[in-house]
Structures are given as C-alpha cells and as structure tokens.
CSV table of C-alpha atoms in Angstrom, one decimal:
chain,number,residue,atom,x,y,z
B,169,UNK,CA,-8.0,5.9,-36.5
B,170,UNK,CA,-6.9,5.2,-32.9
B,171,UNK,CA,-5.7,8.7,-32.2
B,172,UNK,CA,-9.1,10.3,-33.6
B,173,UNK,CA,-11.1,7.5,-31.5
B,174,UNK,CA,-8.7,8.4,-28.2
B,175,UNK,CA,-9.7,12.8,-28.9
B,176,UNK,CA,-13.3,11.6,-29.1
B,177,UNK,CA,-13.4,9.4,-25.9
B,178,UNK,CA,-11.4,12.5,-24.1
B,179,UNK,CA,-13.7,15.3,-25.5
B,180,UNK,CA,-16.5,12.9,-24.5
B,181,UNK,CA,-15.7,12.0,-21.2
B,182,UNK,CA,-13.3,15.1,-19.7
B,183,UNK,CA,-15.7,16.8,-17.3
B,184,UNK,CA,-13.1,19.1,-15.1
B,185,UNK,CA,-9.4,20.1,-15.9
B,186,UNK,CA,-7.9,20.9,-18.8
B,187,UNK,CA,-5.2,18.6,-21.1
B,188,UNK,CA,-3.1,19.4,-23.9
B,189,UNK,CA,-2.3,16.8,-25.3
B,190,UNK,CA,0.5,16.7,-28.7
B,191,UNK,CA,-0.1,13.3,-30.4
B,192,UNK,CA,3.0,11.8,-32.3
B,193,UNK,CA,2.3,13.1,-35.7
B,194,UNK,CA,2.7,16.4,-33.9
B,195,UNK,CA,-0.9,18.3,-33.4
B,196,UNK,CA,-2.1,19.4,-30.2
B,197,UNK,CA,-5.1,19.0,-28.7
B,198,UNK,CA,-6.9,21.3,-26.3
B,199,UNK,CA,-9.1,19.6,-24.3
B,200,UNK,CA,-11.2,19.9,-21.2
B,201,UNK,CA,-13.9,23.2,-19.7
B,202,UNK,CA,-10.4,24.8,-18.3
B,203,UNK,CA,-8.9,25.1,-15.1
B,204,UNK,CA,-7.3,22.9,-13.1
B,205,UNK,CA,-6.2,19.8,-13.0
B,206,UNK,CA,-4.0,21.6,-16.5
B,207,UNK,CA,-1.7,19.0,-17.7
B,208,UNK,CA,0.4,19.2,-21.1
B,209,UNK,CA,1.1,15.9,-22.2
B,210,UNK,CA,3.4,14.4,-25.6
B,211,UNK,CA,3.1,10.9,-27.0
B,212,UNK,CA,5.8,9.8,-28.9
B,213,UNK,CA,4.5,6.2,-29.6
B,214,UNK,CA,2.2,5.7,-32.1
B,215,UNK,CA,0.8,2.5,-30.8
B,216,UNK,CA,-0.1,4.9,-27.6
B,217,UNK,CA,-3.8,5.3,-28.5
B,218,UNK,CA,-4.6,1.6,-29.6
B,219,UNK,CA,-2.9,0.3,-26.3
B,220,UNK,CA,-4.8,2.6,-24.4
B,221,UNK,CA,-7.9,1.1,-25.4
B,222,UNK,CA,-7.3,-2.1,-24.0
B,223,UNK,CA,-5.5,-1.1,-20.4
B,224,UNK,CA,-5.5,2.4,-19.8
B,225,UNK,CA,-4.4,2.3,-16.7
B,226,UNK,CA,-1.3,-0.6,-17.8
B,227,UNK,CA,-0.6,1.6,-20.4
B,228,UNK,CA,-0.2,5.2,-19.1
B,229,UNK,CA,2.3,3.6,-16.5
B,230,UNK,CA,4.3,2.3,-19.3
B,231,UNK,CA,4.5,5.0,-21.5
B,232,UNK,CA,5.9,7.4,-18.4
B,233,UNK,CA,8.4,4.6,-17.4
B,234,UNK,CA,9.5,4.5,-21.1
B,235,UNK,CA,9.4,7.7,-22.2
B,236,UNK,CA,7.0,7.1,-24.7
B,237,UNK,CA,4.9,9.8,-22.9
B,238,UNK,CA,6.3,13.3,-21.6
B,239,UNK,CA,4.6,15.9,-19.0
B,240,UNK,CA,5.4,19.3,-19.2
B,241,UNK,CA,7.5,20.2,-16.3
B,242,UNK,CA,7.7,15.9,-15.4
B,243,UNK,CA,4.1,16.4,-13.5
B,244,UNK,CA,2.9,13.5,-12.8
B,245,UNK,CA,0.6,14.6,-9.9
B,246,UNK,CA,-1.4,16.9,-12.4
B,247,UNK,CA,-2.2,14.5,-14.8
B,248,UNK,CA,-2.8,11.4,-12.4
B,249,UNK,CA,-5.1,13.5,-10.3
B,250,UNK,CA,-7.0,14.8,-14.0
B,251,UNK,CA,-7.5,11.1,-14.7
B,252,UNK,CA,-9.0,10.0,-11.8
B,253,UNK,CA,-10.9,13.0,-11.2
B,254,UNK,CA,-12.6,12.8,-14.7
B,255,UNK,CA,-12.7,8.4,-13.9
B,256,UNK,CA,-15.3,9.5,-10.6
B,257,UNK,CA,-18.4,9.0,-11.4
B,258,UNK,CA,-18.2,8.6,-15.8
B,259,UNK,CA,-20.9,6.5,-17.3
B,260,UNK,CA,-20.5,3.4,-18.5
B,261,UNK,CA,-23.0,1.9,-21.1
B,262,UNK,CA,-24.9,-0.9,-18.4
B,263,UNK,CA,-22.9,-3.7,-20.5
B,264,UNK,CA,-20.0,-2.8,-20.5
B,265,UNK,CA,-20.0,-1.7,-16.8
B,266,UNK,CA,-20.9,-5.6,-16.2
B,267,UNK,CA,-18.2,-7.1,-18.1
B,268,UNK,CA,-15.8,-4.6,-16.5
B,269,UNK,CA,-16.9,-5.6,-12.7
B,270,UNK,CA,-17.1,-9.6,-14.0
B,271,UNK,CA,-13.5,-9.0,-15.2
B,272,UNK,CA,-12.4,-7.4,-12.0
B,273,UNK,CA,-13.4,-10.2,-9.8
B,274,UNK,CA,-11.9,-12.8,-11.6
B,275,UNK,CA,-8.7,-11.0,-11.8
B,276,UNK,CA,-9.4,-10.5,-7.9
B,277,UNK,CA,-9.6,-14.5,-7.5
B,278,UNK,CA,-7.0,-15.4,-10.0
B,279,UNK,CA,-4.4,-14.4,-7.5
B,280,UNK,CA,-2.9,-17.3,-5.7
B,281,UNK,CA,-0.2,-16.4,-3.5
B,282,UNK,CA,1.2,-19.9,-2.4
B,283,UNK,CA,4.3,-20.2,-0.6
B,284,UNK,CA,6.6,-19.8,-3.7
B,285,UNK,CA,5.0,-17.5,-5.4
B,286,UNK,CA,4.7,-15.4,-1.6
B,287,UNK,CA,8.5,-15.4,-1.5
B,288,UNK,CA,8.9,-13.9,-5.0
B,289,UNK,CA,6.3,-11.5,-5.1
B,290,UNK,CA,7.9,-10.1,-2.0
B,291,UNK,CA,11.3,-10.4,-3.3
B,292,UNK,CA,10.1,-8.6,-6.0
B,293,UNK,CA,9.6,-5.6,-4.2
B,294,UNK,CA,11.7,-5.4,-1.0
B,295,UNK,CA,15.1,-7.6,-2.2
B,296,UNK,CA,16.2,-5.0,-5.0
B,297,UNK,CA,18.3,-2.5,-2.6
B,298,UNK,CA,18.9,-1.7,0.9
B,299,UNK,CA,20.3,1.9,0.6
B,300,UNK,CA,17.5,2.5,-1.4
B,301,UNK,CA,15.0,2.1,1.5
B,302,UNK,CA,17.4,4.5,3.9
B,303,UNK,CA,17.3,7.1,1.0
B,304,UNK,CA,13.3,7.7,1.7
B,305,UNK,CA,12.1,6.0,4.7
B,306,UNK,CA,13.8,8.1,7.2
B,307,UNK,CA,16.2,6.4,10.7
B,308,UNK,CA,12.7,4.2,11.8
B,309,UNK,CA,12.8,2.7,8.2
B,310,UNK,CA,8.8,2.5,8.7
B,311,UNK,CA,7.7,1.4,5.3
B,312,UNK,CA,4.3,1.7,6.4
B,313,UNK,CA,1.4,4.7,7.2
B,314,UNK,CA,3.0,6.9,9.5
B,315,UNK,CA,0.8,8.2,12.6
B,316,UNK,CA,0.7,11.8,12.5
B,317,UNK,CA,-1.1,12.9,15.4
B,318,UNK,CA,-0.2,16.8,15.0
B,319,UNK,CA,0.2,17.6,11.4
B,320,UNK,CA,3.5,20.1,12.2
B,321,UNK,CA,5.3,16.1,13.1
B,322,UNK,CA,8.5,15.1,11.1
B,323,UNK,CA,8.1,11.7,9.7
B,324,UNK,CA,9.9,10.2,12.2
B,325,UNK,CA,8.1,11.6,14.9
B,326,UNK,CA,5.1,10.3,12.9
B,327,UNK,CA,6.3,6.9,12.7
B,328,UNK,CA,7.5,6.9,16.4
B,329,UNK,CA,3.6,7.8,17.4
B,330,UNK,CA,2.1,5.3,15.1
B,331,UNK,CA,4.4,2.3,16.9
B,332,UNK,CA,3.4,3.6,20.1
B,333,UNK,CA,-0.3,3.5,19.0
B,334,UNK,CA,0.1,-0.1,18.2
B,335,UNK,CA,1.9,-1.0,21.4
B,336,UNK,CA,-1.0,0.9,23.3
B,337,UNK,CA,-3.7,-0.7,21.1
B,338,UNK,CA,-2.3,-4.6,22.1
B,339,UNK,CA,-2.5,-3.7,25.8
B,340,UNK,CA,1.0,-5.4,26.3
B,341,UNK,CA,2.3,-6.6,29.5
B,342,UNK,CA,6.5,-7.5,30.3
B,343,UNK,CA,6.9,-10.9,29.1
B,344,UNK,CA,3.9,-11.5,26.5
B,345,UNK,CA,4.6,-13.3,23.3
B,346,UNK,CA,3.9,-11.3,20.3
B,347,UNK,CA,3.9,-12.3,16.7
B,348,UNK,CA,4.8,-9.9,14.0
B,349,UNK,CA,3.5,-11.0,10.7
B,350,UNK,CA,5.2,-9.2,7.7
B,351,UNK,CA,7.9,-7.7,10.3
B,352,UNK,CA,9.9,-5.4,7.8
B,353,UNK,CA,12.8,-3.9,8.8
B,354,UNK,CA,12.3,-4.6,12.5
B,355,UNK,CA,11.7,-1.7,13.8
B,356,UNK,CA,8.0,-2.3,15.5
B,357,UNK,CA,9.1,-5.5,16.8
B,358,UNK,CA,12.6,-4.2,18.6
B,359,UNK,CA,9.8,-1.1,19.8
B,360,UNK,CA,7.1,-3.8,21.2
B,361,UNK,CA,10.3,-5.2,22.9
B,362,UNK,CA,12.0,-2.0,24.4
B,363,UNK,CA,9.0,-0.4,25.5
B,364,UNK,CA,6.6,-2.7,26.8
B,365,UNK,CA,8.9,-5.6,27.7
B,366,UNK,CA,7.5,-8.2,25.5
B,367,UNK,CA,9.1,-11.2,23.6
B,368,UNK,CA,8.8,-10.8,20.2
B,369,UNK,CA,8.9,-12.9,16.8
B,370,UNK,CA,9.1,-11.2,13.7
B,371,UNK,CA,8.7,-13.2,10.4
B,372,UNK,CA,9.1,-12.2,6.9
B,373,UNK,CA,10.3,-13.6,3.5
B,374,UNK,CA,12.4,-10.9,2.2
B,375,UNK,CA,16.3,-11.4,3.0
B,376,UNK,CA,16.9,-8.1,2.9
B,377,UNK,CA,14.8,-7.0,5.6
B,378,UNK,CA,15.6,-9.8,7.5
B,379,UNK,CA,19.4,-9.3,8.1
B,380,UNK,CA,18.1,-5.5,8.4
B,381,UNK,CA,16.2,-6.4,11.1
B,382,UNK,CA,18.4,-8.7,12.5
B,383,UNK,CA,21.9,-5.9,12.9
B,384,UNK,CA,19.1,-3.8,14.2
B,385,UNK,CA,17.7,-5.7,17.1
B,386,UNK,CA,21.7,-6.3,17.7
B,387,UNK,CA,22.7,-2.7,17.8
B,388,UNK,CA,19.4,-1.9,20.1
B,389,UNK,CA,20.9,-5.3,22.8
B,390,UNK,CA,17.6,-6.7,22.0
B,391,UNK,CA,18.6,-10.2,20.4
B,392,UNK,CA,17.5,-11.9,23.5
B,393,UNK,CA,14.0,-10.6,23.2
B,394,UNK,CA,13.4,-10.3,19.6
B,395,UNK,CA,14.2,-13.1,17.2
B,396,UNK,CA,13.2,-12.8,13.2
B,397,UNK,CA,12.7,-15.6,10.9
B,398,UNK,CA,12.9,-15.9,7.2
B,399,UNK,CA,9.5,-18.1,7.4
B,400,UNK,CA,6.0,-17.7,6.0
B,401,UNK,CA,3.0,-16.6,8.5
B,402,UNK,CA,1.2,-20.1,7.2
B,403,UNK,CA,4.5,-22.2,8.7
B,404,UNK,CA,4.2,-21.1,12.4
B,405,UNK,CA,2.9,-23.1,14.6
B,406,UNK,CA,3.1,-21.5,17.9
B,407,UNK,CA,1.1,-19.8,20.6
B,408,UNK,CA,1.4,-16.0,21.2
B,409,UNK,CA,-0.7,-13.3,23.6
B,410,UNK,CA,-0.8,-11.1,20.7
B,411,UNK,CA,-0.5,-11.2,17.2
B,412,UNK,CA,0.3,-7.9,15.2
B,413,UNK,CA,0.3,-7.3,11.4
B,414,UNK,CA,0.9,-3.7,9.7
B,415,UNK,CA,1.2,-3.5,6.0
B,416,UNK,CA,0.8,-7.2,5.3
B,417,UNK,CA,-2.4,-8.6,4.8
B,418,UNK,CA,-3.1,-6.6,1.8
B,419,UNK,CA,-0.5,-8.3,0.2
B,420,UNK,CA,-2.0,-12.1,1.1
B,421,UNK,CA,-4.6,-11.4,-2.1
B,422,UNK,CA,-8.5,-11.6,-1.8
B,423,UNK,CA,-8.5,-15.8,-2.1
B,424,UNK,CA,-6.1,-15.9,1.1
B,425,UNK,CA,-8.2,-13.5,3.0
B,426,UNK,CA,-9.5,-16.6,4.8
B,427,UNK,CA,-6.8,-18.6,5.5
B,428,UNK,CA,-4.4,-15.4,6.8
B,429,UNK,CA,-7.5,-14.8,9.2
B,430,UNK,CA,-7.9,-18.1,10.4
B,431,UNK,CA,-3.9,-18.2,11.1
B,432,UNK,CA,-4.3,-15.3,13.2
B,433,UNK,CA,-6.9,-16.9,15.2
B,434,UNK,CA,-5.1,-20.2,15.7
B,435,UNK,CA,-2.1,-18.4,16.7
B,436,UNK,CA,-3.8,-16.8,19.5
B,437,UNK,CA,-4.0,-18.2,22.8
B,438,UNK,CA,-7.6,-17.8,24.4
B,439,UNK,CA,-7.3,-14.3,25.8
B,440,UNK,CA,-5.0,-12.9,23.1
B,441,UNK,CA,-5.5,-10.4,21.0
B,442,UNK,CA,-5.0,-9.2,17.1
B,443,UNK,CA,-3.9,-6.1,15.8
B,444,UNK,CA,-4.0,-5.9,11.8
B,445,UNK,CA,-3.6,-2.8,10.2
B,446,UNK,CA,-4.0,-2.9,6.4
B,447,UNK,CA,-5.1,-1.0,3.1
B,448,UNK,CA,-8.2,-0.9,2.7
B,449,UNK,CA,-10.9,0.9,0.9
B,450,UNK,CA,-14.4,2.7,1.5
B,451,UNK,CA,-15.9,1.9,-1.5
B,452,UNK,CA,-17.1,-1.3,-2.7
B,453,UNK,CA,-14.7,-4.3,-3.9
B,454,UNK,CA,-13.0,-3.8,-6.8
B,455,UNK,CA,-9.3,-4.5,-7.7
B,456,UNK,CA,-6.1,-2.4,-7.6
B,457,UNK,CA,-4.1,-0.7,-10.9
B,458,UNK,CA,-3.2,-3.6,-12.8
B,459,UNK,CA,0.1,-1.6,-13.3
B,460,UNK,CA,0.8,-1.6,-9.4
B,461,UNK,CA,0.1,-5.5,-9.6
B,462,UNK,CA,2.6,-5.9,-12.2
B,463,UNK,CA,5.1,-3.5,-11.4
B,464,UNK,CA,5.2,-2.5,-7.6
B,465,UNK,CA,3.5,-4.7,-5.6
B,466,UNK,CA,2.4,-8.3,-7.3
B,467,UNK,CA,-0.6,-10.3,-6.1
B,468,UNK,CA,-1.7,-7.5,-4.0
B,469,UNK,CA,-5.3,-6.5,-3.0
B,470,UNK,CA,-6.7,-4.1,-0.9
B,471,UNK,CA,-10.0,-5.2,0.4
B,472,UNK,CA,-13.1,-3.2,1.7
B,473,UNK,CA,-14.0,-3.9,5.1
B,474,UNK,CA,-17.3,-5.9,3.9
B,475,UNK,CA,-14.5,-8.5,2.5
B,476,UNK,CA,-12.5,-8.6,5.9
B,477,UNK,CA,-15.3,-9.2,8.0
B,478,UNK,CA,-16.9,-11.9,5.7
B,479,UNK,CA,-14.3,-13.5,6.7
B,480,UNK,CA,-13.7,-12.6,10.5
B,481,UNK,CA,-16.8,-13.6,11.2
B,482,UNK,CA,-15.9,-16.7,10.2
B,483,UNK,CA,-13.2,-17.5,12.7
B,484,UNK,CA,-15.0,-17.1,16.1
B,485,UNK,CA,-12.7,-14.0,16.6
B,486,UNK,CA,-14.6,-10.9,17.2
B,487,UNK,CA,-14.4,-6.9,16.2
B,488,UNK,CA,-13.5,-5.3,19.0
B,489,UNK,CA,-13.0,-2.1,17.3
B,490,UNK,CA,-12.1,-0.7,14.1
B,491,UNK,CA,-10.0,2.3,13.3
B,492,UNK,CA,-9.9,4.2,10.0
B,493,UNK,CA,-6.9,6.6,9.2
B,494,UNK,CA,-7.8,9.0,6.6
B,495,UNK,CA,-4.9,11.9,6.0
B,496,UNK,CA,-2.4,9.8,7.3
B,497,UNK,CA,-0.8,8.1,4.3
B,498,UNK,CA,-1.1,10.8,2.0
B,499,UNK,CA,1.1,12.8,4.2
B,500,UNK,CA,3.1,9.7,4.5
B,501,UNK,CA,3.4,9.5,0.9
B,502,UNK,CA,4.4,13.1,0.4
B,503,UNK,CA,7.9,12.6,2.7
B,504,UNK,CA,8.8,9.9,0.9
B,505,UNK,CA,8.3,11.3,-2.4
B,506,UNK,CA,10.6,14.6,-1.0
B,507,UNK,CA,13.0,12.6,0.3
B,508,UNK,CA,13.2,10.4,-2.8
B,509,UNK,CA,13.7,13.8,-4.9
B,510,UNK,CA,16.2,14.8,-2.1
B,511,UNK,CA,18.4,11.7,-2.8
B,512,UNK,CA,17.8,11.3,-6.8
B,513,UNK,CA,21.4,11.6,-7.6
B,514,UNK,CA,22.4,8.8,-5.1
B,515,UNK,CA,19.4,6.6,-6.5
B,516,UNK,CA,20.3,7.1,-10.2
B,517,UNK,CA,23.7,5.3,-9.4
B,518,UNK,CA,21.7,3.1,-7.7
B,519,UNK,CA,19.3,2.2,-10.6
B,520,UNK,CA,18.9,3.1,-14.1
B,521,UNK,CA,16.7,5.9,-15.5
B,522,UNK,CA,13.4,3.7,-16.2
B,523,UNK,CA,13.5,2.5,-12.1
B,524,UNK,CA,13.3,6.2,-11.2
B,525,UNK,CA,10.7,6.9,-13.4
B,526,UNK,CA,8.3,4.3,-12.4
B,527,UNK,CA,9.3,5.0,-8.6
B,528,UNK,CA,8.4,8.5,-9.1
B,529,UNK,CA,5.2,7.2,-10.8
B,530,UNK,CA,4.5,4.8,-8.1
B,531,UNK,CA,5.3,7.1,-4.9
B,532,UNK,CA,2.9,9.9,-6.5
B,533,UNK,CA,0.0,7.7,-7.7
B,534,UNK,CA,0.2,5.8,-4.2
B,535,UNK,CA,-0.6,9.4,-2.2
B,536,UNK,CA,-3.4,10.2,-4.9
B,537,UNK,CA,-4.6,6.8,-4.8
B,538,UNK,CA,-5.3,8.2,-0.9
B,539,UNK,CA,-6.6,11.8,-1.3
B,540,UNK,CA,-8.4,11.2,-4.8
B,541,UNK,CA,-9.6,8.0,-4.5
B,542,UNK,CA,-10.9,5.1,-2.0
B,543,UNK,CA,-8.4,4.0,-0.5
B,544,UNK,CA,-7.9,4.7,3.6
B,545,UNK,CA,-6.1,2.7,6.2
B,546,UNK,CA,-8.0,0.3,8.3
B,547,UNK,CA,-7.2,-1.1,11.6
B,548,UNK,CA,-9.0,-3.9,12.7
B,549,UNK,CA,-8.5,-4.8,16.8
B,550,UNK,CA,-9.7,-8.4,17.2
B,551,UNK,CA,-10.0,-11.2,20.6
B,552,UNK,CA,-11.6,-14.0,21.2
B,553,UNK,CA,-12.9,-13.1,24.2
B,554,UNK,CA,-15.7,-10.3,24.9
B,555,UNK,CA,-14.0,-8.2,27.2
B,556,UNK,CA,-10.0,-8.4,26.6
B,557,UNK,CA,-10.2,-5.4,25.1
B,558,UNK,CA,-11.7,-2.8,27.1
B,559,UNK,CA,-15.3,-1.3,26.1
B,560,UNK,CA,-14.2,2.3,25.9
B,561,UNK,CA,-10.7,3.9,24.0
B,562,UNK,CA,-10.0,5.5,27.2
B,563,UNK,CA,-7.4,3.4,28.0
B,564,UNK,CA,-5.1,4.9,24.9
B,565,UNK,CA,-5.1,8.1,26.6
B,566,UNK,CA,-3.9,7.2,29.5
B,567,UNK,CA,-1.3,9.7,30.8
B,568,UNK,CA,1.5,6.5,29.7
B,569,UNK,CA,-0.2,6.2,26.3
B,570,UNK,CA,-1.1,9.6,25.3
C-alpha cells in the first residue's frame, strides 16, 4: 500500500525532471514530463515508502547513508536538486500547510542550547578528526564562506579575501581588543593580529580546534597577541573594541538569538563595533533539514533577517549596514566537495563507509541548499554609536583595502 501511495504522491506532485525510480519488489517507475533534473533511483528497504511519509526529508538522508537507497552513477546532486525543485512552490491542502508551519516553529523553539548541551553539539561536529578538516579545507583551514571576489580565485585565495574583508569591515587600529566568537581553527584571529596589529581573543568549545589554533598562532610568533580559550561566548566578561563572529551564530538556535545579541552588545565598549556573519535566509522563517539537525550540525538554525533584527533592535546596538553574499558559498561548497573526492581513499581509512556517505550527502545538499533554495550569507555590521562606522562603503576600497 505504501509504495502505490508513494507512485501516486510522485505522479501527483512531480512538475519538472524526470525519476526512475525501481521499488524493492523490483518494478520501475517512470516518472516526471522529462528532462532534466533525470535521476534513477533503487530502494532496497521496504519500510522506504511508509517512513517517507512521516519525514521525507529524515528519511531520504538515511536511506543514502545506509544504503537502503542507490543513485545511478552515486548522484546525489541530481536527485537533491529534483526534490527541491519539484518541493518550490507545491500545494498544500490550507490544513495541512498550518500544522506543518505550527510544527516547524515549535521544533524552532524546542532548541535549547545551554552550556552543556553547546559543548556537545559542537563536539559533535568539529571533535571527530583533525586530518579530516586538512583533507578539504585547504592551508587557511577556513571552515566558513569563502570570499571570492573574482570567480577565476583558488579557495585559498578566496578565503584570504574574505579575512581581509572582515579586517577591512571592523575598521581596526594597532592595539584594539578584538573578540572572536566561535574562533575555529584560528586562522581569522592570527590574520586580525598580523595584519592590523590588534590583540585578539578567540573562544570556542571544540578541543580540536582549539589546540589547532593554538600550534598555529605559535608557528605564526603570534602567541603574544592572540590567546584562545576553550570557554563559551556567554562566560566572558570583558571589554573589547570589536567583537567578530563568522559561522557561529547560526549555531546559537532561534531561542538564543537574544541572549547571543545582547552578549555582543555588552561586550562592546561604547565606540566598538560588531561584525557577525552568519547563514541566513531570504525567505521567511522556517527551520532547517531535520536530517542536518540530527546528523551534521545539531541545534542549528539559520534565521531570516526579520528574526535578527527583532532582536537587534532590541539591544540599543544599531545596523550600520548589511551585506548579503549570494554565489559565494556555493562555490565554497563545490571545493570542498572536490577536494573531499580528491582525498576519499585517505578519508575511508579515516572513517568507515556510512561517514563518507553522509559527508558526501551533507557537502552536496549544503551547496544546493545555496543555489536551489533560500539560503544566502548575511553580514550584519553593528555599533552603538551613529557614526563609528562611516556613512559610505568607500572606505573598503581604499587603495590598502581593495
């Protein structure tokens, strides 16, 4: 009964593309007006097209990682890109459409990251292998949208631009204090130190990237400039000229969106200034893949800009400007993805078959999450005072910025 109901609900609701899809009794199924997205898929679990049903999304994830579902020739872009393409714009009876959007928020507000559960959630992702992250990042170890200002630049060239971007954008002067919230692997805050003089603190709550960042700012002769903690954002206490945050604050989760903002404004001093670049969308709230929640990146949200500034606006900071990369982390995306491929051999001995898969799954969704979907990167430049940062962008391409 499932698989009929599954046919139905594809020949119902398949409006471009084409799918082939072999069920696990062995028939195949043509289905779609032709041309491409054309995906050939196999399901070898019969308890495919009832789980479907109830997460989709959950379930398609699982399946790949498993094995319980094939794609001719492993292509994982064609089909994600079919199934959000034929997702855009499908109708939904009115009810349904309103339990769906009721069910999304409160999964939205049932994430509590508290200090603990902070610490694990990022160990979940970041603690697993350091190699790993040298196999696809490239020499910056940027895990983060890379800046590519000509699209002919090599990642690191891309990553290189988007540090100096940053360091531009927080209109640094030799000796400012500088807070880096979610630091990573270091390598902003050792930039912010070389280039522009500054003292930085980096702080995040993996130990891998800690003692990463840590030989690093070493090797560079930086450790009297740049010192990184293993401490949560909420637990400092200090005063700094600028705070920066790339790649973080979409991993605070929507009921945190107030207190991480209100942090940021206490840590500045009166004339300081906020730089937090973040994953955002263009669309209206709604929440992320329930399988990148539970596999890649728990108690994560990425929040439209109507969410961000609710809550802003609430912390006598204001919006100096707001920058929107679109391109950028698709691109990003499609490096790491090549240079994952490049190095498969070395990450099989790494980690076993069902990690790959669901790294492969996660690298290519991620990009098309980008190019077919809502998702964009949003900077948002904050001060507390009207004028600290200057009324015109001129100042970026300056002959020392550009």
């Amino acid at each position: 009964m499932w698989d009929r109901l599954l046919i139905a609900f594809l020949r119902f609701g398949v409006r471009t593309g084409t799918i082939h899809l072999t069920l696990p009794d062995g028939a195949t199924h043509h289905i779609g007006p032709g041309g491409a997205p054309e995906v050939a898929v196999t399901l070898h679990d019969p308890q495919f097209s009832r789980k479907f049903f109830a997460r989709p999304d959950l379930t398609m994830g699982e399946a790949y990682m498993d094995g319980r579902l094939t794609i001719a020739n492993d292509d994982i872009r064609s089909l994600i890109t079919f199934a959000l393409r034929n997702a855009r714009g499908r109708k939904v009876w009115p009810p349904f459409k309103q339990i769906a959007t009721l069910a999304a928020w409160a999964k939205s507000w049932s994430i509590w990251n508290h200090v603990g559960i902070a610490r694990r959630n990022v160990a979940h992702h970041y603690d697993i292998s350091e190699e790993l992250y040298d196999l696809f990042l490239g020499d910056t170890k940027q895990y983060t949208c890379a800046y590519f200002r000509r699209p002919d630049m090599t990642l690191e060239e891309a990553q290189t631009a988007k540090m100096a971007h940053i360091g531009a954008k927080l209109l640094l002067r030799p000796g400012m204090r500088v807070l880096d919230i979610g630091c990573g692997f270091g390598t902003l805050a050792i930039a912010l130190a070389r280039d522009h003089g500054a003292q930085v603190v980096g702080v995040t709550l993996s130990e891998v990237q800690l003692a990463e960042a840590r030989r690093r700012a070493a090797e560079a002769g930086l450790s009297d400039q740049v010192e990184f903690r293993l401490q949560d954002y909420r637990a400092v206490n200090e005063r700094f000229d600028r705070v920066v945050s790339v790649g973080m604050m979409e991993h605070v989760g929507l009921p945190h969106l107030r207190t991480y903002f209100q942090k940021v404004a206490d840590l500045l001093t009166p004339d300081g200034v906020a730089l937090i670049h973040y994953i955002g969308r263009w669309s209206p709230p709604t929440t992320i893949s329930p399988w990148f929640n539970k596999y890649i990146f728990p108690g994560a949200y990425c929040p439209a800009v109507s969410e961000a500034m609710r809550v802003v606006e609430k912390t006598g900071m204001i919006l100096a400007d707001l920058e929107v990369w679109r391109g950028h982390y698709e691109h990003t995306l499609q490096e790491w993805l090549k240079r994952f491929d490049r190095n498969i051999d070395r990450i099989r001995q790494l980690q076993d078959d069902r990690f790959v898969r669901m790294w492969r799954y996660y690298l290519q969704s991620a990009e098309l999450s980008f190019s077919e979907a809502h998702l964009v990167i949003h900077q948002l430049h904050l001060a507390k005072g009207r004028y600290t940062v200057p009324v015109t962008r001129d100042y970026l391409y300056t002959p020392s910025n550009a």
